[in-house]
XYZ file of C-alpha atoms in Angstrom:
741
model
C 11.337 26.767 100.354
C 10.393 27.105 104.038
C 12.949 27.370 106.817
C 12.025 23.853 107.991
C 12.615 22.490 104.500
C 16.013 24.168 104.345
C 16.831 22.700 107.741
C 15.804 19.238 106.550
C 17.979 19.521 103.461
C 20.949 20.768 105.465
C 20.629 17.970 108.011
C 20.225 15.265 105.426
C 23.184 16.340 103.351
C 25.465 16.817 106.334
C 25.223 13.140 107.268
C 27.620 10.431 105.979
C 25.268 8.376 103.816
C 25.994 5.427 101.608
C 23.326 6.302 99.047
C 22.058 9.629 97.643
C 19.278 11.166 99.711
C 15.939 12.607 98.715
C 12.742 13.581 100.394
C 11.252 10.495 98.812
C 14.076 7.998 99.277
C 16.493 7.756 102.178
C 18.542 4.619 102.707
C 20.787 4.244 105.750
C 24.535 4.347 106.167
C 26.783 1.340 106.498
C 28.866 2.898 109.253
C 26.351 1.916 111.995
C 26.934 -1.456 113.759
C 24.967 -4.286 112.191
C 22.038 -6.020 113.857
C 22.157 -9.786 113.960
C 19.715 -11.358 111.505
C 17.293 -14.188 112.151
C 15.124 -16.412 110.007
C 12.072 -16.693 112.238
C 8.909 -14.762 111.448
C 7.927 -12.386 114.222
C 4.368 -11.951 115.416
C 2.586 -8.610 115.109
C 0.311 -7.995 118.077
C -1.797 -5.609 115.990
C -2.829 -8.500 113.787
C -1.366 -6.923 110.624
C 1.153 -9.597 109.705
C 0.808 -11.195 106.276
C -0.984 -14.469 105.723
C -3.524 -14.325 108.573
C -4.392 -10.658 108.781
C -7.818 -9.251 108.017
C -6.950 -5.605 107.462
C -4.787 -5.934 104.335
C -6.343 -5.211 100.939
C -5.739 -7.885 98.332
C -5.057 -6.209 95.001
C -4.239 -9.262 92.895
C -3.821 -13.012 93.255
C -2.195 -15.305 90.678
C -0.586 -18.746 90.835
C 2.814 -17.008 90.886
C 2.219 -14.192 93.405
C -0.257 -12.242 95.488
C -0.306 -8.439 95.850
C -1.520 -6.739 99.029
C -1.573 -3.253 100.491
C -1.877 -2.027 104.053
C -1.242 1.529 105.239
C 2.328 2.471 104.340
C 3.149 -0.893 102.755
C 2.723 -2.666 99.423
C 3.700 -6.334 99.499
C 4.217 -8.963 96.823
C 4.297 -12.502 98.232
C 5.914 -14.924 95.783
C 3.974 -18.214 95.740
C 6.647 -20.060 93.722
C 10.442 -19.703 93.560
C 11.391 -16.652 91.535
C 14.477 -15.085 90.020
C 14.559 -11.497 91.322
C 16.744 -8.604 90.183
C 16.486 -5.528 92.382
C 18.143 -2.326 93.526
C 17.340 -3.213 97.145
C 20.021 -1.708 99.420
C 20.133 -5.072 101.250
C 19.514 -8.360 99.381
C 19.913 -6.460 96.096
C 21.250 -7.674 92.755
C 20.105 -11.068 91.395
C 18.645 -13.427 93.991
C 16.709 -16.714 93.859
C 15.813 -17.171 97.537
C 13.431 -14.241 98.080
C 9.784 -14.669 99.061
C 8.721 -11.051 99.591
C 8.965 -7.856 97.535
C 8.129 -4.689 99.463
C 7.595 -1.045 98.529
C 6.950 1.179 101.532
C 6.490 4.799 102.514
C 9.423 5.518 104.811
C 8.491 9.143 105.634
C 6.401 12.066 104.461
C 7.820 14.021 101.550
C 8.665 17.233 103.379
C 10.496 17.927 106.644
C 9.555 14.648 108.335
C 12.557 14.573 110.670
C 11.164 11.940 113.042
C 11.125 9.272 110.357
C 14.190 10.588 108.556
C 16.142 10.077 111.754
C 14.698 6.590 112.103
C 16.101 5.697 108.687
C 19.449 7.390 109.139
C 20.179 5.911 112.546
C 20.325 2.360 111.158
C 22.479 0.490 108.675
C 20.896 -0.994 105.567
C 20.605 -4.399 107.203
C 19.254 -2.951 110.444
C 16.634 -0.915 108.631
C 15.593 -3.940 106.569
C 15.166 -5.857 109.826
C 13.001 -3.071 111.282
C 10.643 -3.205 108.306
C 10.612 -6.997 108.360
C 9.705 -6.949 112.058
C 6.925 -4.442 111.419
C 5.486 -6.725 108.722
C 6.201 -10.000 110.485
C 8.498 -11.240 107.703
C 11.934 -12.804 107.410
C 14.336 -9.977 106.517
C 16.637 -12.382 104.646
C 13.799 -13.300 102.293
C 12.786 -9.751 101.417
C 13.754 -7.130 98.795
C 12.874 -3.590 99.875
C 12.239 -0.239 98.202
C 11.556 3.010 100.075
C 9.838 6.252 99.118
C 7.825 9.144 100.512
C 5.100 8.486 97.941
C 1.722 7.404 99.306
C 1.030 3.681 98.823
C -2.644 4.525 98.298
C -1.513 6.215 95.067
C 0.088 3.036 93.738
C -0.521 2.448 90.010
C -1.034 -0.987 88.422
C -0.788 -1.807 84.720
C -1.180 -5.268 83.193
C -0.272 -6.233 79.636
C -1.185 -9.635 78.094
C -0.156 -11.462 74.907
C -1.624 -14.750 73.772
C -1.528 -16.500 70.417
C -3.195 -19.785 69.398
C -3.418 -22.178 72.348
C -0.140 -21.142 73.966
C -0.053 -19.977 77.553
C -0.644 -16.277 77.904
C 2.377 -14.073 78.569
C 1.369 -11.631 81.323
C 3.321 -8.668 82.668
C 2.126 -6.805 85.774
C 3.746 -3.527 86.797
C 3.172 -1.708 90.096
C 4.646 1.774 90.445
C 4.782 4.759 92.768
C 6.236 7.959 91.369
C 7.054 11.569 92.233
C 9.230 14.024 90.291
C 8.395 17.469 91.674
C 11.790 18.201 93.194
C 14.275 15.490 92.225
C 13.832 14.971 88.473
C 17.165 14.828 86.702
C 18.825 13.816 83.469
C 21.321 10.973 83.568
C 24.727 12.622 83.814
C 23.562 15.892 85.388
C 26.256 17.544 87.473
C 26.343 16.668 91.172
C 28.429 17.764 94.154
C 28.316 14.417 95.968
C 30.653 11.435 95.877
C 30.930 8.240 97.902
C 33.805 7.424 100.256
C 34.488 4.562 102.700
C 33.194 6.785 105.502
C 30.073 8.016 103.739
C 29.004 10.541 101.131
C 30.893 13.817 100.910
C 30.290 17.041 99.047
C 32.726 18.512 96.522
C 32.192 22.290 96.560
C 34.732 24.150 94.333
C 33.208 25.760 91.253
C 29.787 24.249 91.957
C 26.861 26.563 91.206
C 23.513 25.715 92.759
C 20.238 27.621 92.490
C 17.398 27.679 95.016
C 15.492 25.262 92.722
C 18.084 22.549 93.506
C 17.486 22.495 97.242
C 14.147 20.667 97.062
C 15.096 16.997 96.704
C 11.633 15.361 96.761
C 10.967 12.682 94.143
C 11.440 8.953 93.482
C 10.082 6.455 90.933
C 9.759 2.914 92.288
C 8.809 0.139 89.848
C 7.970 -3.543 90.347
C 7.765 -5.745 87.242
C 6.281 -9.264 87.575
C 6.320 -11.719 84.673
C 4.264 -14.906 84.774
C 6.711 -17.019 82.749
C 10.333 -17.983 83.483
C 12.939 -15.563 82.089
C 16.652 -16.291 81.715
C 19.151 -14.332 83.801
C 20.590 -12.362 80.866
C 17.101 -11.520 79.629
C 16.202 -10.215 83.090
C 19.133 -7.830 82.889
C 17.952 -6.711 79.462
C 14.524 -5.989 80.965
C 16.203 -3.575 83.379
C 17.235 -1.558 80.328
C 13.721 -1.766 78.865
C 12.228 -0.685 82.213
C 14.568 2.295 82.465
C 13.903 3.336 78.874
C 10.124 3.095 79.411
C 10.309 5.142 82.617
C 12.321 7.810 80.787
C 9.819 7.764 77.927
C 6.973 8.406 80.389
C 8.798 11.485 81.660
C 9.471 12.591 78.095
C 5.767 12.298 77.204
C 4.944 14.543 80.169
C 7.833 16.949 79.351
C 9.311 16.666 82.843
C 12.348 18.934 83.118
C 15.499 18.255 85.075
C 15.846 20.280 88.250
C 19.615 20.277 87.817
C 20.130 21.329 84.186
C 18.402 22.793 81.125
C 17.575 19.304 79.784
C 14.523 17.085 79.950
C 14.650 14.567 82.788
C 15.226 10.841 82.316
C 14.322 9.893 85.896
C 15.090 11.007 89.446
C 18.313 10.593 91.385
C 16.789 7.952 93.669
C 14.791 5.606 91.392
C 14.502 1.924 92.319
C 13.176 -1.208 90.644
C 12.446 -4.878 91.232
C 11.906 -7.386 88.402
C 10.745 -10.932 89.164
C 9.940 -14.040 87.117
C 9.347 -17.688 88.139
C 12.300 -20.077 88.094
C 11.876 -22.725 85.404
C 11.273 -26.279 86.547
C 12.831 -29.246 84.757
C 11.992 -29.121 81.069
C 9.904 -25.929 81.382
C 10.174 -23.386 78.567
C 12.145 -20.259 79.531
C 12.180 -16.921 77.729
C 15.768 -16.306 76.661
C 15.537 -12.685 75.447
C 14.249 -9.415 76.800
C 14.686 -7.639 73.471
C 12.374 -4.803 72.573
C 11.820 -6.586 69.257
C 10.003 -9.410 71.076
C 6.635 -9.390 72.820
C 8.155 -9.658 76.300
C 10.103 -6.428 75.773
C 7.043 -4.747 74.280
C 4.784 -5.727 77.182
C 7.277 -4.623 79.836
C 7.919 -1.306 78.074
C 4.217 -0.561 77.620
C 3.220 -1.558 81.152
C 6.040 0.410 82.793
C 5.378 3.540 80.745
C 1.647 3.517 81.509
C 2.094 2.681 85.205
C 4.648 5.463 85.751
C 2.431 7.993 84.008
C -0.562 6.929 86.077
C 1.432 7.102 89.309
C 2.548 10.639 88.430
C -1.060 11.634 87.766
C -2.054 10.506 91.256
C 1.032 11.517 93.266
C 1.979 14.790 91.533
C -1.187 15.718 89.655
C 0.564 15.434 86.305
C -1.895 14.298 83.638
C -0.645 15.076 80.161
C -3.164 17.887 79.697
C -1.799 19.697 82.760
C 1.556 19.955 81.020
C 0.043 22.275 78.425
C 1.736 25.380 79.794
C 4.475 27.666 78.545
C 6.135 27.250 81.954
C 6.383 23.496 81.466
C 7.658 23.966 77.927
C 10.220 26.681 78.673
C 10.734 26.538 82.432
C 14.060 24.757 82.047
C 15.293 27.801 80.101
C 14.377 30.277 82.854
C 10.733 31.171 82.094
C 8.743 30.921 85.321
C 5.282 31.861 86.443
C 6.839 34.140 89.053
C 8.694 36.306 86.547
C 6.642 36.058 83.352
C 4.092 38.864 83.775
C 6.742 41.262 85.084
C 8.938 40.565 82.075
C 5.969 40.759 79.689
C 4.891 44.128 81.086
C 8.170 45.655 79.929
C 6.867 45.380 76.344
C 3.292 46.538 76.992
C 1.945 50.092 77.297
C 0.808 50.899 80.806
C -2.848 50.667 79.787
C -2.408 46.982 78.868
C -0.195 45.868 81.759
C -3.029 45.428 84.263
C -5.165 43.577 81.729
C -2.322 41.145 81.094
C -1.798 40.732 84.833
C -5.504 39.924 85.237
C -5.395 37.236 82.527
C -2.149 35.239 82.882
C -3.763 32.037 81.575
C -4.521 33.793 78.287
C -0.774 33.603 77.680
C 0.418 30.594 79.624
C -2.229 27.974 78.727
C -3.524 29.046 75.313
C -2.925 25.827 73.372
C -1.506 27.370 70.200
C 0.870 29.477 72.276
C 1.881 26.396 74.266
C 2.492 24.572 70.979
C 4.740 27.433 69.864
C 6.582 27.274 73.199
C 7.213 23.539 72.846
C 8.383 24.083 69.269
C 10.808 26.750 70.451
C 12.071 24.448 73.226
C 12.695 21.693 70.702
C 14.627 24.023 68.407
C 16.694 25.323 71.332
C 17.571 21.698 72.104
C 18.625 21.098 68.507
C 20.972 24.089 68.581
C 22.322 23.086 71.997
C 23.010 19.540 70.803
C 24.457 20.955 67.539
C 21.963 19.132 65.321
C 21.442 22.509 63.646
C 24.235 24.836 62.592
C 24.626 27.902 64.850
C 24.892 30.134 61.778
C 21.106 30.057 61.335
C 20.242 30.406 65.014
C 19.260 34.092 65.071
C 16.820 34.000 62.171
C 15.444 30.594 63.111
C 14.597 31.615 66.651
C 13.093 34.795 65.293
C 10.941 32.623 63.003
C 9.580 30.688 65.944
C 9.047 33.781 68.091
C 7.007 35.366 65.289
C 4.914 32.188 65.173
C 4.209 32.623 68.908
C 2.849 36.110 68.178
C 0.639 34.601 65.474
C -0.537 31.921 67.912
C -1.706 34.527 70.423
C -3.226 37.058 68.027
C -4.708 34.452 65.670
C -3.620 36.529 62.673
C -1.412 34.373 60.480
C -1.341 37.054 57.747
C 0.592 39.292 60.152
C 3.523 36.876 60.490
C 5.877 39.021 58.364
C 4.964 42.134 60.301
C 5.667 40.412 63.600
C 8.974 39.110 62.293
C 10.054 42.661 61.445
C 9.110 43.962 64.894
C 11.104 41.289 66.716
C 14.444 43.058 66.706
C 15.112 43.726 70.389
C 16.235 43.067 73.012
C 17.810 39.954 71.508
C 18.705 40.941 67.982
C 21.840 38.836 68.043
C 20.279 35.936 69.998
C 23.545 34.945 71.597
C 22.090 32.494 74.101
C 18.947 30.747 75.263
C 18.046 33.565 77.657
C 17.884 35.905 74.654
C 15.555 33.475 72.878
C 13.190 33.379 75.865
C 13.184 37.164 76.046
C 12.326 37.300 72.334
C 9.468 34.834 72.930
C 8.084 37.092 75.683
C 8.361 40.118 73.418
C 6.513 38.187 70.704
C 3.645 37.437 73.090
C 3.394 41.135 73.931
C 3.145 41.953 70.221
C 0.529 39.230 69.703
C -1.462 40.428 72.708
C -1.593 44.008 71.432
C -2.904 42.704 68.097
C -5.426 40.265 69.566
C -8.082 42.871 70.469
C -8.198 45.507 67.664
C -11.257 47.239 69.140
C -9.291 47.937 72.297
C -5.965 48.702 70.696
C -4.531 51.994 71.899
C -1.824 52.124 69.242
C -2.183 51.470 65.522
C 0.511 49.463 63.727
C 2.502 52.548 62.739
C 2.410 53.906 66.273
C 3.360 50.488 67.671
C 6.453 50.468 65.488
C 7.253 53.966 66.735
C 6.745 52.821 70.321
C 9.048 49.859 69.699
C 11.627 52.216 68.193
C 11.376 54.293 71.375
C 12.137 51.160 73.406
C 15.077 50.495 71.118
C 16.487 53.968 71.664
C 15.884 54.050 75.443
C 18.944 51.975 76.216
C 21.365 54.554 77.597
C 21.249 55.400 81.278
C 23.265 57.662 83.532
C 23.716 55.911 86.858
C 24.972 57.583 90.030
C 26.699 55.559 92.755
C 26.619 57.438 96.089
C 29.991 56.674 97.702
C 29.188 58.179 101.100
C 29.932 57.749 104.805
C 26.730 57.051 106.821
C 27.118 57.661 110.546
C 26.216 54.787 112.838
C 22.613 55.075 114.057
C 22.106 58.671 112.830
C 18.834 58.080 110.959
C 17.938 61.752 110.450
C 21.485 62.871 109.657
C 22.039 60.088 107.134
C 18.704 60.817 105.479
C 19.730 64.449 105.097
C 23.068 63.342 103.607
C 21.256 61.052 101.153
C 18.883 63.828 100.099
C 21.822 66.133 99.445
C 23.624 63.471 97.413
C 20.488 62.500 95.456
C 19.796 66.104 94.489
C 23.378 66.647 93.291
C 23.263 63.379 91.319
C 19.963 64.334 89.686
C 21.256 67.788 88.780
C 24.288 66.086 87.197
C 21.935 64.141 84.921
C 21.490 60.823 86.759
C 18.565 58.624 85.697
C 19.151 55.969 88.367
C 20.699 56.578 91.784
C 22.241 53.829 93.913
C 23.054 53.837 97.620
C 25.403 51.769 99.827
C 24.148 49.007 102.147
C 21.998 50.251 105.054
C 22.573 53.819 103.970
C 20.049 55.371 106.397
C 21.127 53.578 109.572
C 24.768 52.654 109.034
C 25.799 49.006 108.951
C 26.220 47.982 112.641
C 23.395 50.261 113.775
C 22.252 47.844 116.501
C 25.349 48.750 118.530
C 24.102 52.336 118.683
C 20.277 52.255 118.515
C 19.172 48.614 118.669
C 16.510 47.414 116.226
C 13.183 48.305 117.865
C 12.883 51.333 115.570
C 12.591 49.194 112.401
C 9.115 49.469 110.870
C 7.299 48.133 107.776
C 8.141 50.047 104.630
C 7.819 52.846 104.006
C 8.931 54.308 107.325
C 9.231 58.088 107.661
C 12.837 58.215 106.381
C 12.052 56.109 103.322
C 8.943 58.215 102.643
C 11.069 61.373 102.538
C 13.318 59.823 99.890
C 10.335 58.510 97.920
C 8.944 62.027 97.732
C 12.319 63.308 96.557
C 12.558 60.655 93.825
C 9.101 61.722 92.628
C 10.065 65.408 92.587
C 13.374 64.800 90.777
C 11.984 62.137 88.381
C 14.729 59.615 89.203
C 14.812 55.913 90.047
C 16.285 55.267 93.495
C 17.826 51.995 94.678
C 17.716 52.422 98.464
C 19.234 49.973 100.951
C 17.494 50.148 104.338
C 16.239 47.954 107.204
C 12.620 46.814 107.003
C 10.113 45.044 109.217
C 7.939 42.625 107.257
C 4.238 43.397 107.051
C 1.748 40.728 108.099
C 1.399 39.575 104.489
C 5.167 38.968 104.295
C 5.369 36.667 107.324
C 5.862 32.954 106.774
C 4.835 31.741 110.260
C 8.556 31.596 111.007
C 10.066 31.521 114.466
C 12.797 33.859 113.193
C 12.656 37.623 113.392
C 10.666 39.279 110.649
C 13.143 42.068 109.938
C 15.202 42.255 106.758
C 18.210 43.952 105.219
C 16.397 45.206 102.112
C 17.238 46.867 98.810
C 14.201 48.871 97.647
C 13.538 50.020 94.073
C 11.678 53.338 94.100
C 10.251 54.419 90.753
C 10.182 57.904 89.248
C 6.733 58.541 90.738
C 7.970 57.680 94.225
C 6.390 54.206 94.392
C 8.252 51.142 95.679
C 8.061 48.785 92.687
C 10.276 45.990 93.961
C 12.643 44.899 96.690
C 15.221 42.258 97.596
C 15.929 40.781 101.016
C 19.593 40.016 101.619
C 20.232 36.277 101.555
C 23.816 35.937 102.781
C 23.393 37.791 106.060
C 26.456 37.935 108.342
C 25.817 35.942 111.557
C 26.924 38.470 114.215
C 26.705 41.807 112.422
C 23.255 41.069 111.011
C 21.796 38.827 113.701
C 18.763 41.140 113.686
C 17.940 40.213 110.065
C 16.139 37.205 108.603
C 17.580 35.697 105.442
C 15.913 36.381 102.122
C 14.602 33.459 100.071
C 15.988 34.202 96.600
C 17.397 37.081 94.512
C 14.805 39.397 93.003
C 14.253 40.754 89.501
C 12.561 44.133 88.879
C 11.660 45.823 85.595
C 13.059 49.355 85.497
C 12.869 51.502 82.324
C 12.563 48.416 80.070
C 15.551 46.746 81.761
C 15.335 43.563 83.831
C 17.333 44.515 86.923
C 18.605 41.790 89.241
C 19.130 42.815 92.855
C 21.769 41.682 95.350
C 23.182 43.026 98.600
C 26.889 42.836 99.466
C 27.809 39.204 100.362
C 25.055 37.882 98.069
C 27.673 38.326 95.332
C 30.388 36.379 97.152
C 29.426 33.050 95.560
C 28.074 32.441 92.054
C 24.636 30.944 92.637
C 22.572 34.088 93.249
C 23.960 36.023 90.280
C 23.570 32.893 88.151
C 19.922 32.577 89.205
C 19.293 36.167 88.123
C 20.951 35.547 84.766
C 18.816 32.448 84.232
C 15.699 34.423 85.151
C 16.431 36.929 82.367
C 18.268 39.780 84.073
C 19.873 42.423 81.843
C 22.107 43.718 84.642
C 22.755 43.322 88.364
C 22.718 46.110 90.950
C 24.127 45.584 94.429
C 24.465 47.781 97.484
C 27.462 47.000 99.680
C 29.237 47.724 102.949
C 32.356 45.738 102.105
C 35.841 46.710 103.239
C 38.917 45.448 101.382
C 41.325 43.006 102.971
C 41.253 39.349 103.978
C 37.450 39.216 104.107
C 36.886 41.727 101.349
C 35.122 41.267 98.018
C 38.296 40.301 96.184
C 37.336 39.403 92.611
C 33.692 38.655 93.431
C 32.210 41.380 91.223
C 34.560 40.646 88.336
C 33.813 36.920 88.583
C 30.047 37.372 88.729
C 30.144 39.564 85.624
C 32.279 37.017 83.770
C 30.072 34.051 84.744
C 26.750 35.691 83.896
C 27.792 37.923 80.986
C 25.980 40.799 82.752
C 27.229 44.180 83.948
C 27.351 44.382 87.742
C 26.933 47.812 89.380
C 28.094 47.859 93.026
C 27.572 50.865 95.289
C 29.950 50.556 98.237
C 30.698 53.181 100.905
C 33.595 55.025 102.494
C 34.650 56.347 105.899
C 35.358 55.074 109.404
C 32.399 53.457 111.124
C 33.153 54.205 114.789
C 31.404 51.704 117.028
C 30.371 52.216 120.680
C 32.681 50.916 123.377
C 32.388 47.245 124.240
C 34.172 46.172 127.425
C 35.774 49.598 127.482
C 37.137 49.334 123.945
C 36.091 51.498 120.990
C 36.404 49.846 117.567
C 36.488 51.287 114.083
C 35.508 49.649 110.839
C 37.717 51.197 108.151
C 36.149 51.526 104.696
C 38.236 54.476 103.486
C 39.924 52.221 100.890
C 36.700 50.509 99.816
C 35.684 50.874 96.174
C 32.442 51.169 94.253
C 32.642 49.581 90.827
C 31.029 48.610 87.546
C 32.186 45.149 86.471
C 31.664 43.573 83.070
C 33.244 40.617 81.252
C 35.517 39.882 84.188
C 36.980 43.349 84.714
C 36.128 46.647 86.355
C 35.061 49.044 83.611
C 34.730 51.789 86.205
C 35.670 52.055 89.862
C 35.784 54.782 92.468
C 37.515 55.273 95.810
C 37.430 58.326 98.061
C 37.783 59.100 101.758
C 35.184 61.853 101.415
C 31.492 61.825 100.544
C 31.420 61.639 96.757
C 29.644 60.064 93.828
C 30.560 58.164 90.695
C 28.536 59.067 87.617
C 28.493 56.376 84.924
C 26.811 56.507 81.510
C 26.113 53.002 80.221
C 24.756 51.710 76.891
C 22.655 48.601 77.639
C 22.142 47.787 73.958
C 25.882 47.580 73.346
C 26.742 46.704 76.961
C 29.538 49.217 77.135
C 30.698 52.158 79.184
C 30.154 55.487 77.424
C 31.616 57.799 80.057
C 32.408 58.136 83.761
C 33.229 60.959 86.120
C 33.373 61.420 89.863
C 33.204 64.392 92.201
C 32.936 65.160 95.878
C 29.602 66.225 97.313
C 29.143 69.903 97.977
C 28.669 70.676 101.664
């Protein structure tokens, strides 16, 4: 999400609105003074008003209505009196006096603040009058729908039934549709509620991921029936229309952006249904039942029109949904993290080949079929259709079938089933099932090309056993006191601490936040020294990690390279946590998201928390305040993290971490390793006053299941050495000691 998109979302949701907002549907608030209405038809000097204009395209003309399109507008003109049921914000509900049905593009889908403000600065009635004036219509005779969908991508579907010499029953449906950002399942959790003064947000205990910030998407449907329909039957057709819309989304496997379920619509869908009013003695359809032809025609036409609109607006033909990301994306499998997670189960010689051929996994039709089958079974367990007692072996069954689908060797099913024992042997949750699916694809991939196979079956089992046994790590947390702005001195201190940690048996070594520069370094040395990684201080520590054969998690300031820039007006410097591998290479990094306004004014905000594969473990990265609220840790858990590592510069007290680390471990079920610091950070005099930031009582900790399994506090430079079993998720041992001078 770009900075302008985030700004748009923040602005939209900070306003007191009477209806939910989306990038594709924004209706105005009622707390703006009302315009007076009038019944006269205004004249459009651009010669675009209906009836006499020459630049409208006529799409359909019947005795009951005419359909026209011009630019941002689609217009139905009713030629006879009609009963209309609509969700129109003004003139909505059931009406019999309307002459015009309008669907219009009110703004572009993304960051169109000029037109967003135009909508938001008017009440519902005022906005209706604006559109009526633009079209040269009477606002009191119009039902209106709004969207950011392009009217040129409008879909039309007609269904006809005729028997014997009876008049044909004809249903016409016009639809615009988008679901990229706003698809949801009816009943999905929301933070918003309506009050007399506008919409407000309820924040306690709400967890939101970056996916939920993009609110683009609306499905607008017009249903026109050529025969009179009774009022009750019209209401029944609203149900049929909604069911058909939901069925279209189900056929395309559209996932909710707010939960792990399939979507039933978007949060801003609208509809209009119209049928002629019966004249004296004229036959009127009394039922909208799905058992009758009227219900069938409406359901079929709506389903097909919505699907066609999604093809044109979002590029969503059914064939394009043949992807493991579509099938399993709602469970945390994404294109961004798949290859990284897959590589954890492949020998190094195969990792690049897999990276070069992602479609061989993601769009191979048998693999996609296995992914959809797994998704369906996960739903059945979630909805308790199937007993949880068979969950582990059942999901293992389906994962083994995925390996068969990729390798093409059905006779190897039993062998694959035996290999699928880690990392989700107990299959406690859906994230475990997705990890098992990824492992199955790795097994299938290694068996797909026997002429290129580096390991025979026996050796593969041995390699898998090695993975199984490589689950214990000794992790060092460097609880040190960096001096403000002393880049060379702090680097020397880090090198000393890293060497002592390595000699004590550490596999992974963690550092506190901004360990090379000190936290408020700008007070001492400004920020002009910050360079793209690796700078000379980082390079020294990379070389040391290579020499000592350790993994180093280094927190340091970084200037983005040209490839990292997003054409942003903000600074391109970041508070970064680097992951340096045993050969001294930077294999991943995380930019701090929750930067502190004054202390870190030099730093841009990161986009989202990062996941890095380290020694077969999926490591989620955070920095300090990123752990203050749940959403970032939750996003890492959903992405498949096995643990979370965070650097910190976080003093206790009123603005301290409190129970943040305990809470994040309880919510995600993951161990959280936090490397804090110690000491007094003495800051240069401001206005003649010298200040000190006291972290002598700060703690480094390992949190799991809502409690600190290990913690360390010292006023001197020291380290905490923790041995952790990732297979059993338990602390084996801990010890701490001061650094030798």
